[in-house]
Amino acid sequence: MTIKIEEAVLDDVEAMQAADAGQMLRAVASSGAQVRQAAIAAEEAGLARLREEGQPRAVVVAGMGGSGISGDVLAAVAGIGCRVPVVTLRDYTLPGWVGPMDLLIGVSCSGSTEETLAVVEEAARRGTRLVTVGAPKSPLAGLSEQARGIHVPVDSGGRLPRANIWALSVPLLVAAHALGLASVPREVLDRTADLLDDIAQRCRPTSEAFVNPAKELALAVAGSVPMLWGSSPLAGVAAYRFACQLNENTKYPAVFGTLPEANHNQIMAFEGALAASSNVDEDLFRDRVGDEIEPRIRLVLLRDTVEHPQVTRRREVSQELAEARGIPVSEVVAEGAHPLERLASLVALTDYASVYAGFVLGVDPSPVASIFELKERIAR
């Protein structure tokens, strides 16, 4: 099997605009603004009053797809030092142990995701503390009001759920800060928003491919079999997010993992049929205009700047082993000091890369026809 690559499209702004009918690039560029707007919405919704009821026994975040990633963001930012467990639930059923001592946060951009509504309904019946995040005047907002929970309304700005990651995640971080579960003061949110704006400038469509880190990564990934490894739990969330974005924006498969676990299973793909190019004379620096290439593994290391020393060694040796077997390696290094900044920097660049990879492969990033077809069939 071969895949056709159109590298030249990334230096043709008009061609990219034509390919991006749903304006996904503009949506990704709104990330900094989303952080600022969501911080205001969370404050106005009254999340600060969570402090009065004290810390919960556990935090359960219910959400699917681009909404569910908000729970992973919360867990990554809270980190291993968090006083209570943070669990992301992607299902119809609330675990039996969840009760009045716990906090359930239901997240749905549309406010009508059936799995999330089912979990929120059950949590309300059990008397679980409730916060919801999603569209105003939606079924989710209605359930929250009936249960006397706190609803944070989200203005999607016409963006798809996966492009609203920060609009959906920031209210959870504000809630965690109010409860003393994570330190995410307003100045951290402001710094993160500024960093996202800076990355948007570096990854803008008018920036040529040879100086644009997102376009460079897109060209590396397009046509490959991407193995995405995070070097910490935080970077592992970014790897998962990148895989999901490649699935939806690029309509492309990807494997994701986190070190050290990936060294105990996924590394064996380095020895398989997709490990090395069958063309030993391939010129890696040629222009790939209308090329058809055979997909081979590419290792993409998403590096956190806070790593366990032994994981650092594992990452370095993994790269050595990959390169020794002819497997190309790309690396994205986190920026910033606070966990939120580091995670946001990895997510932002790879979000852009997933969109640019779609252009290279001749794909409009926005439509998700198979998802809608599935929903229509199960609704019959």
XYZ file of C-alpha atoms in Angstrom:
380
model
C 0.000 0.000 0.000
C 1.194 3.486 -0.822
C 0.055 6.914 0.398
C 0.114 10.051 -1.736
C 1.861 13.058 -0.173
C 1.386 16.668 -1.345
C 4.104 18.553 0.520
C 3.815 21.748 -1.543
C 0.347 22.530 -0.180
C 1.875 23.676 3.124
C 3.496 26.663 1.434
C 0.321 27.590 -0.455
C -1.926 29.605 1.878
C -4.794 29.740 -0.606
C -4.696 25.971 -1.083
C -4.808 25.440 2.686
C -7.743 27.818 3.029
C -9.592 25.900 0.333
C -8.840 22.603 2.079
C -9.938 23.903 5.491
C -13.639 24.434 4.858
C -14.441 24.025 8.564
C -11.739 26.523 9.587
C -9.960 24.137 11.932
C -6.759 26.191 11.809
C -8.636 29.226 13.063
C -10.167 27.110 15.825
C -6.748 25.898 16.990
C -5.462 29.477 16.911
C -8.212 30.450 19.362
C -6.651 28.364 22.157
C -5.213 31.312 24.079
C -8.495 33.196 23.876
C -10.336 30.085 25.063
C -8.243 29.992 28.240
C -9.025 33.620 29.048
C -12.734 33.342 28.284
C -13.153 30.075 30.178
C -11.469 31.528 33.264
C -14.048 34.320 33.291
C -16.943 31.904 32.702
C -15.773 29.660 35.551
C -15.533 32.598 37.923
C -18.969 33.915 36.971
C -20.512 30.447 37.422
C -19.450 30.478 41.068
C -16.971 27.605 41.175
C -15.213 29.333 44.066
C -18.023 28.232 46.380
C -16.890 24.623 46.036
C -14.341 25.549 48.677
C -17.097 25.876 51.282
C -18.004 22.179 51.063
C -14.412 20.982 51.441
C -12.421 18.472 49.445
C -14.218 15.467 47.963
C -13.095 11.882 48.468
C -12.527 11.579 44.696
C -13.112 13.548 41.507
C -14.761 11.740 38.600
C -14.855 13.493 35.228
C -17.469 12.102 32.837
C -17.008 12.958 29.179
C -16.453 11.520 25.728
C -14.127 12.382 22.865
C -13.007 15.990 22.753
C -14.894 16.678 25.982
C -13.484 13.718 27.900
C -9.894 14.842 27.360
C -10.601 17.572 29.925
C -10.464 14.946 32.666
C -7.045 13.830 31.493
C -5.891 17.457 31.465
C -7.065 17.863 35.055
C -5.315 14.683 36.202
C -2.086 15.674 34.428
C -2.026 19.171 35.899
C -2.973 17.997 39.400
C -0.199 15.404 39.154
C 0.780 12.558 41.428
C 0.790 14.882 44.423
C -2.969 15.416 44.255
C -4.621 14.534 47.565
C -7.511 12.673 45.951
C -7.808 10.444 42.885
C -8.930 12.032 39.624
C -10.681 9.544 37.349
C -11.877 10.107 33.782
C -14.985 8.087 32.947
C -15.765 7.386 29.304
C -18.832 5.192 29.642
C -22.567 5.028 30.319
C -22.219 3.607 33.823
C -21.121 5.313 37.029
C -18.902 3.069 39.199
C -20.610 1.676 42.271
C -18.227 3.340 44.706
C -19.165 6.904 43.649
C -21.447 8.606 46.161
C -22.203 11.759 48.183
C -18.595 12.157 49.320
C -17.345 12.479 45.744
C -17.442 15.179 43.057
C -18.764 14.333 39.600
C -17.872 16.747 36.799
C -19.901 16.131 33.658
C -18.385 17.633 30.508
C -20.136 17.801 27.140
C -19.510 20.575 24.648
C -22.946 20.090 23.093
C -24.587 19.368 26.429
C -26.318 16.358 24.889
C -23.763 13.519 24.856
C -25.781 10.450 25.810
C -23.088 8.671 27.810
C -22.359 11.767 29.885
C -26.040 12.485 30.519
C -26.565 8.919 31.756
C -23.698 9.236 34.233
C -24.804 12.673 35.455
C -28.358 11.408 36.012
C -27.088 8.503 38.090
C -24.751 10.756 40.084
C -27.659 13.066 40.881
C -29.725 10.102 42.120
C -26.884 9.126 44.456
C -26.524 12.629 45.849
C -23.037 13.103 44.426
C -21.716 16.667 44.356
C -22.143 17.898 40.815
C -20.456 20.331 38.441
C -21.244 20.388 34.728
C -19.485 22.086 31.826
C -21.094 22.521 28.429
C -23.564 24.370 26.286
C -26.041 26.673 28.031
C -29.748 25.747 27.993
C -28.830 22.156 27.150
C -29.991 18.840 28.650
C -26.772 18.782 30.674
C -27.436 22.257 32.054
C -30.981 21.187 32.916
C -29.817 18.130 34.846
C -27.329 20.241 36.759
C -29.992 22.764 37.704
C -32.370 20.032 38.902
C -29.625 18.535 41.081
C -28.588 21.967 42.410
C -25.179 21.602 40.849
C -22.987 24.271 39.296
C -23.140 24.595 35.522
C -20.380 26.417 33.647
C -21.759 27.500 30.259
C -19.389 27.111 27.330
C -19.641 29.220 24.207
C -18.259 26.892 21.543
C -17.761 29.765 19.118
C -18.936 27.474 16.335
C -15.933 25.223 16.955
C -16.090 21.440 17.070
C -15.731 19.822 20.528
C -12.150 18.690 19.931
C -11.203 22.290 19.082
C -12.597 23.496 22.423
C -10.148 21.664 24.646
C -9.280 24.743 26.708
C -12.828 26.103 26.894
C -13.805 22.750 28.411
C -10.710 22.079 30.540
C -10.113 25.423 32.252
C -13.312 25.263 34.365
C -12.093 21.939 35.778
C -8.753 23.505 36.674
C -10.503 26.444 38.341
C -12.624 23.986 40.336
C -9.532 22.025 41.381
C -7.812 25.232 42.460
C -10.832 26.235 44.550
C -10.770 22.824 46.254
C -7.035 22.926 46.914
C -6.394 19.920 44.674
C -4.150 21.757 42.190
C -2.398 25.105 42.160
C -3.729 26.889 39.084
C -4.049 30.573 40.013
C -5.161 33.174 37.498
C -1.583 34.197 36.709
C -0.839 30.636 35.544
C -3.874 30.712 33.270
C -2.740 34.062 31.878
C 0.789 32.760 31.222
C -0.612 29.680 29.523
C -2.847 31.799 27.307
C 0.137 33.930 26.305
C 2.185 30.807 25.524
C -0.616 29.438 23.354
C -0.744 32.742 21.485
C 3.015 32.557 20.923
C 2.802 29.012 19.560
C -0.048 30.094 17.286
C 2.248 32.754 15.861
C 5.072 30.259 15.264
C 2.738 27.701 13.691
C 0.659 30.104 11.602
C -0.195 29.020 8.048
C 1.820 31.856 6.469
C 5.002 30.584 8.138
C 7.029 28.522 5.660
C 7.364 24.813 6.276
C 11.109 24.870 6.946
C 10.687 27.256 9.925
C 7.261 26.114 11.129
C 7.599 23.334 13.746
C 4.039 22.086 13.261
C 4.406 21.822 9.484
C 7.732 20.044 9.956
C 6.102 17.510 12.282
C 3.147 17.095 9.930
C 5.456 16.227 7.042
C 7.289 13.745 9.242
C 4.106 12.018 10.365
C 2.141 12.032 7.099
C 2.607 8.755 5.308
C 4.215 7.076 8.324
C 2.862 4.767 11.014
C 3.194 7.177 13.950
C 4.166 5.811 17.363
C 3.646 8.626 19.852
C 5.366 8.281 23.219
C 5.105 10.652 26.162
C 8.023 10.804 28.593
C 5.851 11.452 31.669
C 2.209 10.996 32.656
C 1.649 14.600 31.546
C 3.323 14.045 28.179
C 1.405 10.782 27.890
C -1.822 12.798 27.902
C -0.384 14.889 25.065
C 0.484 11.692 23.170
C -3.076 10.425 23.579
C -4.437 13.786 22.458
C -2.159 13.798 19.384
C -3.348 10.307 18.449
C -6.988 11.389 18.757
C -6.327 14.511 16.692
C -4.661 12.437 13.980
C -7.712 10.154 14.036
C -10.224 13.003 13.664
C -8.378 15.806 11.878
C -6.171 13.670 9.641
C -8.435 10.586 9.408
C -5.314 8.602 10.219
C -4.363 5.808 12.653
C -1.765 6.281 15.380
C -0.309 4.356 18.307
C 0.234 6.185 21.595
C 2.005 5.233 24.801
C 3.829 6.523 27.852
C 7.298 5.692 29.098
C 8.295 3.496 30.832
C 5.308 1.281 29.923
C 5.877 1.584 26.158
C 9.298 -0.018 26.662
C 7.570 -3.186 27.836
C 5.464 -3.810 24.729
C 5.304 -1.214 21.936
C 9.066 -1.165 21.449
C 8.853 -4.613 19.865
C 7.298 -2.989 16.795
C 10.845 -1.789 16.085
C 11.545 -5.341 14.885
C 8.444 -5.840 12.743
C 7.445 -5.528 9.110
C 6.703 -1.790 9.361
C 9.941 -0.886 11.096
C 12.248 0.187 8.262
C 11.920 1.479 4.734
C 12.161 -1.101 1.999
C 14.002 1.450 -0.138
C 17.531 1.669 1.240
C 18.503 4.258 -1.380
C 15.671 6.644 -0.461
C 16.620 10.334 -0.462
C 15.172 11.676 2.786
C 15.696 15.309 1.720
C 13.911 15.288 -1.614
C 10.762 17.317 -2.269
C 7.760 15.039 -1.864
C 5.397 16.543 -4.434
C 2.784 13.998 -5.445
C 4.945 11.196 -4.025
C 3.459 7.829 -3.189
C 5.228 6.258 -0.226
C 4.952 3.059 1.775
C 3.943 3.701 5.405
C 6.681 2.882 7.920
C 6.978 3.489 11.639
C 8.051 6.915 12.851
C 8.704 7.369 16.560
C 7.511 10.725 17.912
C 8.810 11.529 21.398
C 6.779 14.084 23.333
C 9.250 15.210 25.966
C 8.268 16.663 29.291
C 10.953 18.773 30.954
C 10.154 17.041 34.252
C 11.047 13.368 33.855
C 12.010 10.555 36.196
C 15.797 10.106 35.775
C 15.364 6.506 34.710
C 12.724 7.512 32.157
C 15.184 10.014 30.702
C 17.619 7.170 30.193
C 14.902 4.961 28.709
C 13.901 7.713 26.291
C 17.488 8.230 25.142
C 18.133 4.522 24.638
C 14.786 4.067 22.876
C 15.795 6.731 20.386
C 19.171 5.060 19.862
C 17.525 1.678 19.260
C 15.014 3.146 16.819
C 17.633 4.976 14.785
C 19.891 1.926 14.721
C 17.029 0.036 13.073
C 16.384 2.725 10.473
C 13.314 4.117 12.239
C 13.165 7.923 12.027
C 12.547 9.848 15.247
C 10.897 13.224 15.812
C 10.912 15.077 19.108
C 8.648 17.753 20.602
C 9.856 19.325 23.848
C 7.483 20.922 26.349
C 7.787 24.629 27.112
C 7.088 26.551 30.300
C 7.458 25.756 33.989
C 3.968 25.035 35.324
C 2.414 21.661 34.405
C -0.406 23.433 32.572
C 2.046 25.397 30.442
C 4.040 22.274 29.624
C 0.968 20.291 28.642
C -0.537 23.158 26.657
C 2.659 23.623 24.661
C 2.719 19.962 23.607
C -0.988 19.923 22.785
C -0.910 23.150 20.786
C 1.937 22.195 18.473
C 0.581 18.710 17.820
C -2.937 20.059 17.253
C -1.528 22.233 14.482
C 0.488 19.314 13.119
C -2.615 17.132 12.850
C -4.359 19.780 10.743
C -1.363 20.325 8.466
C -0.951 16.563 8.060
C -4.531 16.439 6.856
C -3.770 19.021 4.182
C -0.717 17.043 3.041
C -2.882 13.936 2.697
C -5.689 15.784 0.906
C -8.100 15.689 3.847
C -10.486 18.359 5.182
C -9.799 18.238 8.948
C -13.293 19.134 10.183
C -15.839 16.547 8.921
C -16.337 13.370 10.956
C -18.824 11.548 8.742
C -18.295 8.111 10.277
C -19.046 9.403 13.780
C -22.315 10.946 12.629
C -23.284 7.867 10.623
C -22.727 5.709 13.694
C -24.846 8.029 15.855
C -27.658 7.983 13.307
C -27.671 4.189 13.122
C -27.729 3.588 16.869
C -30.513 6.176 17.247
C -32.856 4.192 14.967
